[in-house]
mmCIF file with all atom_site columns, C-alpha atoms in Angstrom:
data_model
loop_
_atom_site.group_PDB
_atom_site.id
_atom_site.type_symbol
_atom_site.label_atom_id
_atom_site.label_alt_id
_atom_site.label_comp_id
_atom_site.label_asym_id
_atom_site.label_entity_id
_atom_site.label_seq_id
_atom_site.pdbx_PDB_ins_code
_atom_site.Cartn_x
_atom_site.Cartn_y
_atom_site.Cartn_z
_atom_site.occupancy
_atom_site.B_iso_or_equiv
_atom_site.pdbx_formal_charge
_atom_site.auth_seq_id
_atom_site.auth_comp_id
_atom_site.auth_asym_id
_atom_site.auth_atom_id
_atom_site.pdbx_PDB_model_num
ATOM 1   C CA . MET A 1 1   ? 116.001 57.215  90.538 1.00 41.00 ? 1   MET A CA 1
ATOM 2   C CA . THR A 1 2   ? 112.567 55.824  90.543 1.00 44.00 ? 2   THR A CA 1
ATOM 3   C CA . ALA A 1 3   ? 111.332 52.520  91.498 1.00 53.00 ? 3   ALA A CA 1
ATOM 4   C CA . LEU A 1 4   ? 109.591 50.937  88.568 1.00 58.00 ? 4   LEU A CA 1
ATOM 5   C CA . PRO A 1 5   ? 108.504 47.337  87.209 1.00 59.00 ? 5   PRO A CA 1
ATOM 6   C CA . SER A 1 6   ? 111.522 45.361  86.171 1.00 52.00 ? 6   SER A CA 1
ATOM 7   C CA . GLY A 1 7   ? 109.673 43.948  83.234 1.00 44.00 ? 7   GLY A CA 1
ATOM 8   C CA . GLY A 1 8   ? 108.521 40.561  84.968 1.00 45.00 ? 8   GLY A CA 1
ATOM 9   C CA . ARG A 1 9   ? 105.325 40.075  86.373 1.00 41.00 ? 9   ARG A CA 1
ATOM 10  C CA . ASP A 1 10  ? 106.530 40.386  89.784 1.00 40.00 ? 10  ASP A CA 1
ATOM 11  C CA . GLY A 1 11  ? 109.215 42.111  91.434 1.00 40.00 ? 11  GLY A CA 1
ATOM 12  C CA . LEU A 1 12  ? 110.609 45.731  91.132 1.00 37.00 ? 12  LEU A CA 1
ATOM 13  C CA . ARG A 1 13  ? 113.998 47.316  90.581 1.00 40.00 ? 13  ARG A CA 1
ATOM 14  C CA . THR A 1 14  ? 115.330 50.783  90.147 1.00 37.00 ? 14  THR A CA 1
ATOM 15  C CA . VAL A 1 15  ? 115.892 52.159  86.917 1.00 39.00 ? 15  VAL A CA 1
ATOM 16  C CA . ARG A 1 16  ? 117.181 55.340  85.448 1.00 39.00 ? 16  ARG A CA 1
ATOM 17  C CA . CYS A 1 17  ? 114.657 57.885  84.091 1.00 37.00 ? 17  CYS A CA 1
ATOM 18  C CA . THR A 1 18  ? 115.730 59.099  80.662 1.00 37.00 ? 18  THR A CA 1
ATOM 19  C CA . ALA A 1 19  ? 113.829 61.439  78.059 1.00 35.00 ? 19  ALA A CA 1
ATOM 20  C CA . THR A 1 20  ? 114.541 59.104  75.048 1.00 37.00 ? 20  THR A CA 1
ATOM 21  C CA . THR A 1 21  ? 113.966 55.316  74.601 1.00 37.00 ? 21  THR A CA 1
ATOM 22  C CA . ARG A 1 22  ? 114.010 52.660  71.723 1.00 41.00 ? 22  ARG A CA 1
ATOM 23  C CA . LEU A 1 23  ? 110.261 51.164  71.486 1.00 39.00 ? 23  LEU A CA 1
ATOM 24  C CA . PRO A 1 24  ? 110.283 47.532  71.114 1.00 40.00 ? 24  PRO A CA 1
ATOM 25  C CA . PRO A 1 25  ? 107.995 45.757  68.823 1.00 40.00 ? 25  PRO A CA 1
ATOM 26  C CA . ILE A 1 26  ? 104.974 43.519  70.095 1.00 40.00 ? 26  ILE A CA 1
ATOM 27  C CA . ASP A 1 27  ? 105.745 40.886  67.577 1.00 42.00 ? 27  ASP A CA 1
ATOM 28  C CA . PHE A 1 28  ? 104.997 38.446  70.269 1.00 42.00 ? 28  PHE A CA 1
ATOM 29  C CA . LEU A 1 29  ? 101.259 38.817  70.036 1.00 46.00 ? 29  LEU A CA 1
ATOM 30  C CA . GLY A 1 30  ? 101.347 37.684  66.470 1.00 46.00 ? 30  GLY A CA 1
ATOM 31  C CA . PRO A 1 31  ? 101.255 38.990  63.053 1.00 44.00 ? 31  PRO A CA 1
ATOM 32  C CA . ASN A 1 32  ? 97.822  40.726  63.818 1.00 45.00 ? 32  ASN A CA 1
ATOM 33  C CA . ALA A 1 33  ? 99.005  42.719  66.857 1.00 45.00 ? 33  ALA A CA 1
ATOM 34  C CA . ARG A 1 34  ? 99.119  46.072  65.159 1.00 44.00 ? 34  ARG A CA 1
ATOM 35  C CA . ALA A 1 35  ? 95.972  45.832  63.553 1.00 43.00 ? 35  ALA A CA 1
ATOM 36  C CA . LEU A 1 36  ? 94.414  44.976  66.795 1.00 44.00 ? 36  LEU A CA 1
ATOM 37  C CA . ALA A 1 37  ? 95.909  47.994  68.860 1.00 47.00 ? 37  ALA A CA 1
ATOM 38  C CA . PRO A 1 38  ? 95.275  51.135  66.401 1.00 44.00 ? 38  PRO A CA 1
ATOM 39  C CA . SER A 1 39  ? 97.638  53.791  67.449 1.00 44.00 ? 39  SER A CA 1
ATOM 40  C CA . LEU A 1 40  ? 94.966  56.475  66.918 1.00 51.00 ? 40  LEU A CA 1
ATOM 41  C CA . GLU A 1 41  ? 91.909  56.975  69.461 1.00 64.00 ? 41  GLU A CA 1
ATOM 42  C CA . GLU A 1 42  ? 88.676  58.771  68.603 1.00 64.00 ? 42  GLU A CA 1
ATOM 43  C CA . PRO A 1 43  ? 86.243  60.142  71.125 1.00 66.00 ? 43  PRO A CA 1
ATOM 44  C CA . VAL A 1 44  ? 83.111  57.883  71.817 1.00 67.00 ? 44  VAL A CA 1
ATOM 45  C CA . THR A 1 45  ? 79.795  59.863  72.269 1.00 68.00 ? 45  THR A CA 1
ATOM 46  C CA . ASP A 1 46  ? 77.264  57.431  71.859 1.00 76.00 ? 46  ASP A CA 1
ATOM 47  C CA . GLU A 1 47  ? 74.501  57.348  74.657 1.00 83.00 ? 47  GLU A CA 1
ATOM 48  C CA . PHE A 1 48  ? 74.315  54.107  77.154 1.00 88.00 ? 48  PHE A CA 1
ATOM 49  C CA . SER A 1 49  ? 71.321  52.833  79.042 1.00 89.00 ? 49  SER A CA 1
ATOM 50  C CA . GLU A 1 50  ? 71.168  52.844  82.644 1.00 88.00 ? 50  GLU A CA 1
ATOM 51  C CA . ARG A 1 51  ? 71.183  49.308  82.539 1.00 93.00 ? 51  ARG A CA 1
ATOM 52  C CA . LEU A 1 52  ? 73.751  47.638  80.484 1.00 95.00 ? 52  LEU A CA 1
ATOM 53  C CA . ARG A 1 53  ? 74.755  43.978  79.304 1.00 97.00 ? 53  ARG A CA 1
ATOM 54  C CA . ILE A 1 54  ? 78.383  43.457  79.713 1.00 97.00 ? 54  ILE A CA 1
ATOM 55  C CA . GLU A 1 55  ? 79.718  40.667  77.661 1.00 98.00 ? 55  GLU A CA 1
ATOM 56  C CA . PRO A 1 56  ? 83.215  39.336  77.092 1.00 98.00 ? 56  PRO A CA 1
ATOM 57  C CA . TRP A 1 57  ? 84.980  40.642  73.821 1.00 97.00 ? 57  TRP A CA 1
ATOM 58  C CA . ALA A 1 58  ? 86.139  37.257  72.318 1.00 95.00 ? 58  ALA A CA 1
ATOM 59  C CA . ASP A 1 59  ? 89.901  38.175  70.811 1.00 95.00 ? 59  ASP A CA 1
ATOM 60  C CA . PRO A 1 60  ? 91.762  34.839  70.629 1.00 95.00 ? 60  PRO A CA 1
ATOM 61  C CA . VAL A 1 61  ? 95.107  36.520  70.421 1.00 94.00 ? 61  VAL A CA 1
ATOM 62  C CA . ILE A 1 62  ? 94.838  38.975  73.000 1.00 95.00 ? 62  ILE A CA 1
ATOM 63  C CA . ASP A 1 63  ? 92.673  36.531  75.144 1.00 94.00 ? 63  ASP A CA 1
ATOM 64  C CA . GLU A 1 64  ? 96.157  34.269  75.226 1.00 91.00 ? 64  GLU A CA 1
ATOM 65  C CA . ARG A 1 65  ? 98.713  36.533  75.353 1.00 88.00 ? 65  ARG A CA 1
ATOM 66  C CA . GLY A 1 66  ? 97.319  39.863  76.849 1.00 94.00 ? 66  GLY A CA 1
ATOM 67  C CA . TYR A 1 67  ? 97.437  41.066  80.189 1.00 96.00 ? 67  TYR A CA 1
ATOM 68  C CA . ASP A 1 68  ? 94.737  40.674  83.163 1.00 97.00 ? 68  ASP A CA 1
ATOM 69  C CA . PRO A 1 69  ? 93.152  44.010  83.908 1.00 97.00 ? 69  PRO A CA 1
ATOM 70  C CA . ARG A 1 70  ? 94.342  43.286  87.506 1.00 97.00 ? 70  ARG A CA 1
ATOM 71  C CA . SER A 1 71  ? 97.945  42.806  86.577 1.00 96.00 ? 71  SER A CA 1
ATOM 72  C CA . GLU A 1 72  ? 101.105 44.846  87.293 1.00 95.00 ? 72  GLU A CA 1
ATOM 73  C CA . TYR A 1 73  ? 101.375 45.642  83.513 1.00 96.00 ? 73  TYR A CA 1
ATOM 74  C CA . ALA A 1 74  ? 97.702  47.498  83.641 1.00 97.00 ? 74  ALA A CA 1
ATOM 75  C CA . GLU A 1 75  ? 98.448  49.069  86.880 1.00 95.00 ? 75  GLU A CA 1
ATOM 76  C CA . TRP A 1 76  ? 101.956 50.639  85.754 1.00 95.00 ? 76  TRP A CA 1
ATOM 77  C CA . PHE A 1 77  ? 101.243 51.338  82.078 1.00 97.00 ? 77  PHE A CA 1
ATOM 78  C CA . TRP A 1 78  ? 97.571  51.257  81.301 1.00 97.00 ? 78  TRP A CA 1
ATOM 79  C CA . LEU A 1 79  ? 96.666  53.287  84.454 1.00 97.00 ? 79  LEU A CA 1
ATOM 80  C CA . ALA A 1 80  ? 98.750  56.301  82.830 1.00 96.00 ? 80  ALA A CA 1
ATOM 81  C CA . VAL A 1 81  ? 96.716  56.231  79.710 1.00 96.00 ? 81  VAL A CA 1
ATOM 82  C CA . VAL A 1 82  ? 93.317  55.608  80.611 1.00 96.00 ? 82  VAL A CA 1
ATOM 83  C CA . GLY A 1 83  ? 93.184  56.761  83.982 1.00 95.00 ? 83  GLY A CA 1
ATOM 84  C CA . PRO A 1 84  ? 92.164  55.475  87.429 1.00 95.00 ? 84  PRO A CA 1
ATOM 85  C CA . SER A 1 85  ? 88.315  55.089  86.986 1.00 95.00 ? 85  SER A CA 1
ATOM 86  C CA . SER A 1 86  ? 88.832  53.023  83.618 1.00 96.00 ? 86  SER A CA 1
ATOM 87  C CA . ILE A 1 87  ? 91.217  50.540  85.425 1.00 97.00 ? 87  ILE A CA 1
ATOM 88  C CA . TRP A 1 88  ? 88.838  49.934  88.594 1.00 96.00 ? 88  TRP A CA 1
ATOM 89  C CA . LEU A 1 89  ? 85.877  49.455  86.144 1.00 97.00 ? 89  LEU A CA 1
ATOM 90  C CA . LEU A 1 90  ? 87.738  46.988  84.139 1.00 98.00 ? 90  LEU A CA 1
ATOM 91  C CA . ARG A 1 91  ? 89.211  45.332  87.236 1.00 97.00 ? 91  ARG A CA 1
ATOM 92  C CA . ARG A 1 92  ? 85.500  44.881  88.625 1.00 97.00 ? 92  ARG A CA 1
ATOM 93  C CA . ILE A 1 93  ? 84.299  43.521  85.590 1.00 97.00 ? 93  ILE A CA 1
ATOM 94  C CA . ALA A 1 94  ? 87.070  41.080  84.908 1.00 97.00 ? 94  ALA A CA 1
ATOM 95  C CA . ALA A 1 95  ? 86.529  39.826  88.555 1.00 97.00 ? 95  ALA A CA 1
ATOM 96  C CA . THR A 1 96  ? 82.675  39.338  87.575 1.00 97.00 ? 96  THR A CA 1
ATOM 97  C CA . PHE A 1 97  ? 83.661  37.523  84.634 1.00 97.00 ? 97  PHE A CA 1
ATOM 98  C CA . ASP A 1 98  ? 85.588  35.118  86.645 1.00 97.00 ? 98  ASP A CA 1
ATOM 99  C CA . HIS A 1 99  ? 82.058  33.767  88.074 1.00 96.00 ? 99  HIS A CA 1
ATOM 100 C CA . ARG A 1 100 ? 79.778  34.775  85.152 1.00 97.00 ? 100 ARG A CA 1
ATOM 101 C CA . PRO A 1 101 ? 81.999  33.991  82.017 1.00 96.00 ? 101 PRO A CA 1
ATOM 102 C CA . ASP A 1 102 ? 79.156  34.720  79.394 1.00 96.00 ? 102 ASP A CA 1
ATOM 103 C CA . GLY A 1 103 ? 78.336  38.104  80.651 1.00 97.00 ? 103 GLY A CA 1
ATOM 104 C CA . PHE A 1 104 ? 76.033  39.819  83.279 1.00 97.00 ? 104 PHE A CA 1
ATOM 105 C CA . ASP A 1 105 ? 73.811  42.877  83.641 1.00 97.00 ? 105 ASP A CA 1
ATOM 106 C CA . LEU A 1 106 ? 74.994  45.839  85.192 1.00 95.00 ? 106 LEU A CA 1
ATOM 107 C CA . GLU A 1 107 ? 73.188  48.531  86.994 1.00 93.00 ? 107 GLU A CA 1
ATOM 108 C CA . VAL A 1 108 ? 75.022  51.765  86.108 1.00 91.00 ? 108 VAL A CA 1
ATOM 109 C CA . ALA A 1 109 ? 73.846  53.713  89.120 1.00 88.00 ? 109 ALA A CA 1
ATOM 110 C CA . GLU A 1 110 ? 74.622  50.889  91.365 1.00 90.00 ? 110 GLU A CA 1
ATOM 111 C CA . CYS A 1 111 ? 78.101  50.116  89.876 1.00 91.00 ? 111 CYS A CA 1
ATOM 112 C CA . ALA A 1 112 ? 79.123  53.788  89.782 1.00 90.00 ? 112 ALA A CA 1
ATOM 113 C CA . ALA A 1 113 ? 78.324  54.359  93.536 1.00 88.00 ? 113 ALA A CA 1
ATOM 114 C CA . ALA A 1 114 ? 80.162  51.192  94.349 1.00 91.00 ? 114 ALA A CA 1
ATOM 115 C CA . LEU A 1 115 ? 83.304  52.803  92.455 1.00 90.00 ? 115 LEU A CA 1
ATOM 116 C CA . GLY A 1 116 ? 82.912  56.424  93.800 1.00 88.00 ? 116 GLY A CA 1
ATOM 117 C CA . LEU A 1 117 ? 81.832  57.581  90.617 1.00 85.00 ? 117 LEU A CA 1
ATOM 118 C CA . THR A 1 118 ? 78.507  59.868  89.623 1.00 69.00 ? 118 THR A CA 1
ATOM 119 C CA . GLY A 1 119 ? 75.715  57.609  88.775 1.00 55.00 ? 119 GLY A CA 1
ATOM 120 C CA . GLY A 1 120 ? 72.845  57.399  86.284 1.00 58.00 ? 120 GLY A CA 1
ATOM 121 C CA . ALA A 1 121 ? 72.852  57.892  82.559 1.00 55.00 ? 121 ALA A CA 1
ATOM 122 C CA . GLY A 1 122 ? 73.278  61.689  81.722 1.00 62.00 ? 122 GLY A CA 1
ATOM 123 C CA . GLN A 1 123 ? 75.464  62.448  79.093 1.00 51.00 ? 123 GLN A CA 1
ATOM 124 C CA . HIS A 1 124 ? 77.847  63.938  81.205 1.00 54.00 ? 124 HIS A CA 1
ATOM 125 C CA . ALA A 1 125 ? 77.699  61.233  84.117 1.00 80.00 ? 125 ALA A CA 1
ATOM 126 C CA . THR A 1 126 ? 81.425  60.309  85.123 1.00 87.00 ? 126 THR A CA 1
ATOM 127 C CA . PHE A 1 127 ? 80.505  56.779  85.029 1.00 90.00 ? 127 PHE A CA 1
ATOM 128 C CA . LEU A 1 128 ? 79.540  56.736  81.455 1.00 88.00 ? 128 LEU A CA 1
ATOM 129 C CA . ARG A 1 129 ? 82.281  58.775  80.595 1.00 90.00 ? 129 ARG A CA 1
ATOM 130 C CA . THR A 1 130 ? 84.506  56.016  81.795 1.00 93.00 ? 130 THR A CA 1
ATOM 131 C CA . VAL A 1 131 ? 82.885  53.529  79.858 1.00 94.00 ? 131 VAL A CA 1
ATOM 132 C CA . ARG A 1 132 ? 83.391  55.821  76.713 1.00 92.00 ? 132 ARG A CA 1
ATOM 133 C CA . ARG A 1 133 ? 86.842  56.167  77.502 1.00 94.00 ? 133 ARG A CA 1
ATOM 134 C CA . MET A 1 134 ? 87.709  52.580  77.723 1.00 96.00 ? 134 MET A CA 1
ATOM 135 C CA . CYS A 1 135 ? 85.669  52.139  74.205 1.00 95.00 ? 135 CYS A CA 1
ATOM 136 C CA . GLN A 1 136 ? 87.697  54.984  72.791 1.00 94.00 ? 136 GLN A CA 1
ATOM 137 C CA . PHE A 1 137 ? 90.956  52.971  73.635 1.00 96.00 ? 137 PHE A CA 1
ATOM 138 C CA . HIS A 1 138 ? 89.668  49.655  72.109 1.00 95.00 ? 138 HIS A CA 1
ATOM 139 C CA . LEU A 1 139 ? 89.567  48.022  75.773 1.00 97.00 ? 139 LEU A CA 1
ATOM 140 C CA . ALA A 1 140 ? 85.469  47.978  75.283 1.00 97.00 ? 140 ALA A CA 1
ATOM 141 C CA . ARG A 1 141 ? 83.046  48.461  72.502 1.00 95.00 ? 141 ARG A CA 1
ATOM 142 C CA . ARG A 1 142 ? 79.600  49.515  72.065 1.00 95.00 ? 142 ARG A CA 1
ATOM 143 C CA . ILE A 1 143 ? 77.264  46.997  70.566 1.00 95.00 ? 143 ILE A CA 1
ATOM 144 C CA . ASP A 1 144 ? 74.255  49.290  70.891 1.00 94.00 ? 144 ASP A CA 1
ATOM 145 C CA . ARG A 1 145 ? 72.821  51.378  74.088 1.00 92.00 ? 145 ARG A CA 1
ATOM 146 C CA . ASP A 1 146 ? 72.118  48.543  76.136 1.00 95.00 ? 146 ASP A CA 1
ATOM 147 C CA . THR A 1 147 ? 75.133  46.266  75.470 1.00 96.00 ? 147 THR A CA 1
ATOM 148 C CA . VAL A 1 148 ? 79.040  46.741  75.955 1.00 97.00 ? 148 VAL A CA 1
ATOM 149 C CA . GLN A 1 149 ? 81.761  44.441  75.112 1.00 97.00 ? 149 GLN A CA 1
ATOM 150 C CA . VAL A 1 150 ? 84.500  44.392  77.364 1.00 98.00 ? 150 VAL A CA 1
ATOM 151 C CA . ARG A 1 151 ? 88.192  42.764  76.838 1.00 98.00 ? 151 ARG A CA 1
ATOM 152 C CA . ARG A 1 152 ? 89.076  39.921  79.405 1.00 97.00 ? 152 ARG A CA 1
ATOM 153 C CA . ARG A 1 153 ? 92.983  40.701  78.938 1.00 97.00 ? 153 ARG A CA 1
ATOM 154 C CA . LEU A 1 154 ? 94.155  43.965  77.759 1.00 97.00 ? 154 LEU A CA 1
ATOM 155 C CA . PRO A 1 155 ? 96.517  44.421  74.603 1.00 96.00 ? 155 PRO A CA 1
ATOM 156 C CA . PRO A 1 156 ? 100.118 46.003  75.284 1.00 95.00 ? 156 PRO A CA 1
ATOM 157 C CA . LEU A 1 157 ? 100.355 49.593  74.700 1.00 96.00 ? 157 LEU A CA 1
ATOM 158 C CA . THR A 1 158 ? 100.648 50.710  71.012 1.00 94.00 ? 158 THR A CA 1
ATOM 159 C CA . ARG A 1 159 ? 103.941 52.894  70.241 1.00 93.00 ? 159 ARG A CA 1
ATOM 160 C CA . SER A 1 160 ? 101.786 56.228  70.090 1.00 94.00 ? 160 SER A CA 1
ATOM 161 C CA . GLN A 1 161 ? 100.771 55.424  73.720 1.00 95.00 ? 161 GLN A CA 1
ATOM 162 C CA . VAL A 1 162 ? 104.011 54.495  74.917 1.00 95.00 ? 162 VAL A CA 1
ATOM 163 C CA . LEU A 1 163 ? 105.425 57.779  73.693 1.00 95.00 ? 163 LEU A CA 1
ATOM 164 C CA . ARG A 1 164 ? 103.017 59.567  75.810 1.00 94.00 ? 164 ARG A CA 1
ATOM 165 C CA . LEU A 1 165 ? 103.953 58.029  79.048 1.00 95.00 ? 165 LEU A CA 1
ATOM 166 C CA . PRO A 1 166 ? 106.263 59.930  81.298 1.00 95.00 ? 166 PRO A CA 1
ATOM 167 C CA . SER A 1 167 ? 109.959 59.138  80.521 1.00 95.00 ? 167 SER A CA 1
ATOM 168 C CA . SER A 1 168 ? 110.572 57.012  83.523 1.00 95.00 ? 168 SER A CA 1
ATOM 169 C CA . LEU A 1 169 ? 107.535 54.604  82.552 1.00 95.00 ? 169 LEU A CA 1
ATOM 170 C CA . ARG A 1 170 ? 108.483 54.658  78.861 1.00 95.00 ? 170 ARG A CA 1
ATOM 171 C CA . VAL A 1 171 ? 112.075 53.107  80.150 1.00 95.00 ? 171 VAL A CA 1
ATOM 172 C CA . ALA A 1 172 ? 110.219 50.796  82.162 1.00 96.00 ? 172 ALA A CA 1
ATOM 173 C CA . HIS A 1 173 ? 107.784 49.666  79.371 1.00 95.00 ? 173 HIS A CA 1
ATOM 174 C CA . GLU A 1 174 ? 110.789 49.022  76.871 1.00 94.00 ? 174 GLU A CA 1
ATOM 175 C CA . ASP A 1 175 ? 112.476 46.757  79.568 1.00 95.00 ? 175 ASP A CA 1
ATOM 176 C CA . TRP A 1 176 ? 109.295 44.944  80.578 1.00 93.00 ? 176 TRP A CA 1
ATOM 177 C CA . MET A 1 177 ? 108.572 44.084  76.721 1.00 90.00 ? 177 MET A CA 1
ATOM 178 C CA . ARG A 1 178 ? 112.169 43.120  76.250 1.00 92.00 ? 178 ARG A CA 1
ATOM 179 C CA . ARG A 1 179 ? 111.824 40.675  78.892 1.00 91.00 ? 179 ARG A CA 1
ATOM 180 C CA . GLU A 1 180 ? 108.816 39.184  77.743 1.00 88.00 ? 180 GLU A CA 1
ATOM 181 C CA . LEU A 1 181 ? 109.789 39.113  74.159 1.00 86.00 ? 181 LEU A CA 1
ATOM 182 C CA . ASP A 1 182 ? 113.115 36.980  75.407 1.00 89.00 ? 182 ASP A CA 1
ATOM 183 C CA . ALA A 1 183 ? 110.838 34.727  77.427 1.00 85.00 ? 183 ALA A CA 1
ATOM 184 C CA . HIS A 1 184 ? 108.493 34.123  74.704 1.00 79.00 ? 184 HIS A CA 1
ATOM 185 C CA . ARG A 1 185 ? 111.429 33.304  72.373 1.00 86.00 ? 185 ARG A CA 1
ATOM 186 C CA . ALA A 1 186 ? 113.031 31.141  74.926 1.00 86.00 ? 186 ALA A CA 1
ATOM 187 C CA . ALA A 1 187 ? 109.736 29.232  75.500 1.00 83.00 ? 187 ALA A CA 1
ATOM 188 C CA . ARG A 1 188 ? 109.638 28.991  71.672 1.00 84.00 ? 188 ARG A CA 1
ATOM 189 C CA . ILE A 1 189 ? 113.169 27.438  71.566 1.00 87.00 ? 189 ILE A CA 1
ATOM 190 C CA . ALA A 1 190 ? 112.644 25.016  74.455 1.00 84.00 ? 190 ALA A CA 1
ATOM 191 C CA . ARG A 1 191 ? 109.313 23.570  72.716 1.00 84.00 ? 191 ARG A CA 1
ATOM 192 C CA . ALA A 1 192 ? 111.121 22.874  69.325 1.00 82.00 ? 192 ALA A CA 1
ATOM 193 C CA . ALA A 1 193 ? 114.109 21.195  71.293 1.00 81.00 ? 193 ALA A CA 1
ATOM 194 C CA . GLN A 1 194 ? 111.563 19.227  73.403 1.00 82.00 ? 194 GLN A CA 1
ATOM 195 C CA . ALA A 1 195 ? 109.981 18.089  70.043 1.00 81.00 ? 195 ALA A CA 1
ATOM 196 C CA . GLY A 1 196 ? 113.283 17.318  68.627 1.00 79.00 ? 196 GLY A CA 1
ATOM 197 C CA . ARG A 1 197 ? 114.068 15.062  71.641 1.00 80.00 ? 197 ARG A CA 1
ATOM 198 C CA . ALA A 1 198 ? 110.667 13.393  71.181 1.00 78.00 ? 198 ALA A CA 1
ATOM 199 C CA . VAL A 1 199 ? 111.435 12.594  67.683 1.00 79.00 ? 199 VAL A CA 1
ATOM 200 C CA . ALA A 1 200 ? 114.748 11.131  68.307 1.00 76.00 ? 200 ALA A CA 1
ATOM 201 C CA . ALA A 1 201 ? 113.515 9.123   71.393 1.00 75.00 ? 201 ALA A CA 1
ATOM 202 C CA . GLY A 1 202 ? 110.828 7.833   68.805 1.00 69.00 ? 202 GLY A CA 1
ATOM 203 C CA . SER A 1 203 ? 113.618 6.831   66.210 1.00 62.00 ? 203 SER A CA 1
ATOM 204 C CA . GLY A 1 204 ? 115.588 5.048   68.920 1.00 54.00 ? 204 GLY A CA 1
ATOM 205 C CA . SER A 1 205 ? 112.361 2.851   69.958 1.00 52.00 ? 205 SER A CA 1
ATOM 206 C CA . LEU A 1 206 ? 112.060 1.561   66.595 1.00 48.00 ? 206 LEU A CA 1
ATOM 207 C CA . PRO A 1 207 ? 112.938 -2.214  66.143 1.00 54.00 ? 207 PRO A CA 1
ATOM 208 C CA . HIS A 1 208 ? 116.566 -3.058  64.629 1.00 53.00 ? 208 HIS A CA 1
ATOM 209 C CA . PRO A 1 209 ? 116.664 -5.245  61.331 1.00 55.00 ? 209 PRO A CA 1
ATOM 210 C CA . PRO A 1 210 ? 117.427 -8.835  61.945 1.00 55.00 ? 210 PRO A CA 1
ATOM 211 C CA . ALA A 1 211 ? 121.180 -9.472  61.690 1.00 57.00 ? 211 ALA A CA 1
ATOM 212 C CA . ALA A 1 212 ? 122.500 -10.965 58.504 1.00 53.00 ? 212 ALA A CA 1
#
């Protein structure tokens, strides 16, 4: 038995590890979710400068319904896909966006040293491999050698990414997504009921016709 997230944004419970699991849909992100989360990742080999302009990647759907890089979802699931250096860099950038929402300049060597990664802009520098990996998995995108746009929030894993998780995490991810779908649908039903009550209350407040 392995302690893994229960599917909520807080708390843990114990789940049984199995080798197979049914994968949940991701329709709670809307009809464009699959197009926004391609299943194939191609390596990024472009070079970057030693000073990068980091800008937010505007994405209305993911910005509204995605996961903060500092969330448990990122720690439990995206960590297994992109590795710790990418998650730490995404978290550092997210924290900076809190104070500089329009973007900021990043000194590669200084940031790399702060994260315990190799500095410099060499082709094989650990830090720049981390940036390329973020671009490879569509968590960031290279605009030019001086500019990178980074997501404020992370999309859910694609089906192919979930299939590559360890079996225990696949089970936990299925449970997590099912609970989020249930919560989303319950909220939609509650909003519809509230709207219905408002209409009924408005109708009841209309003046009655005079008695004959």
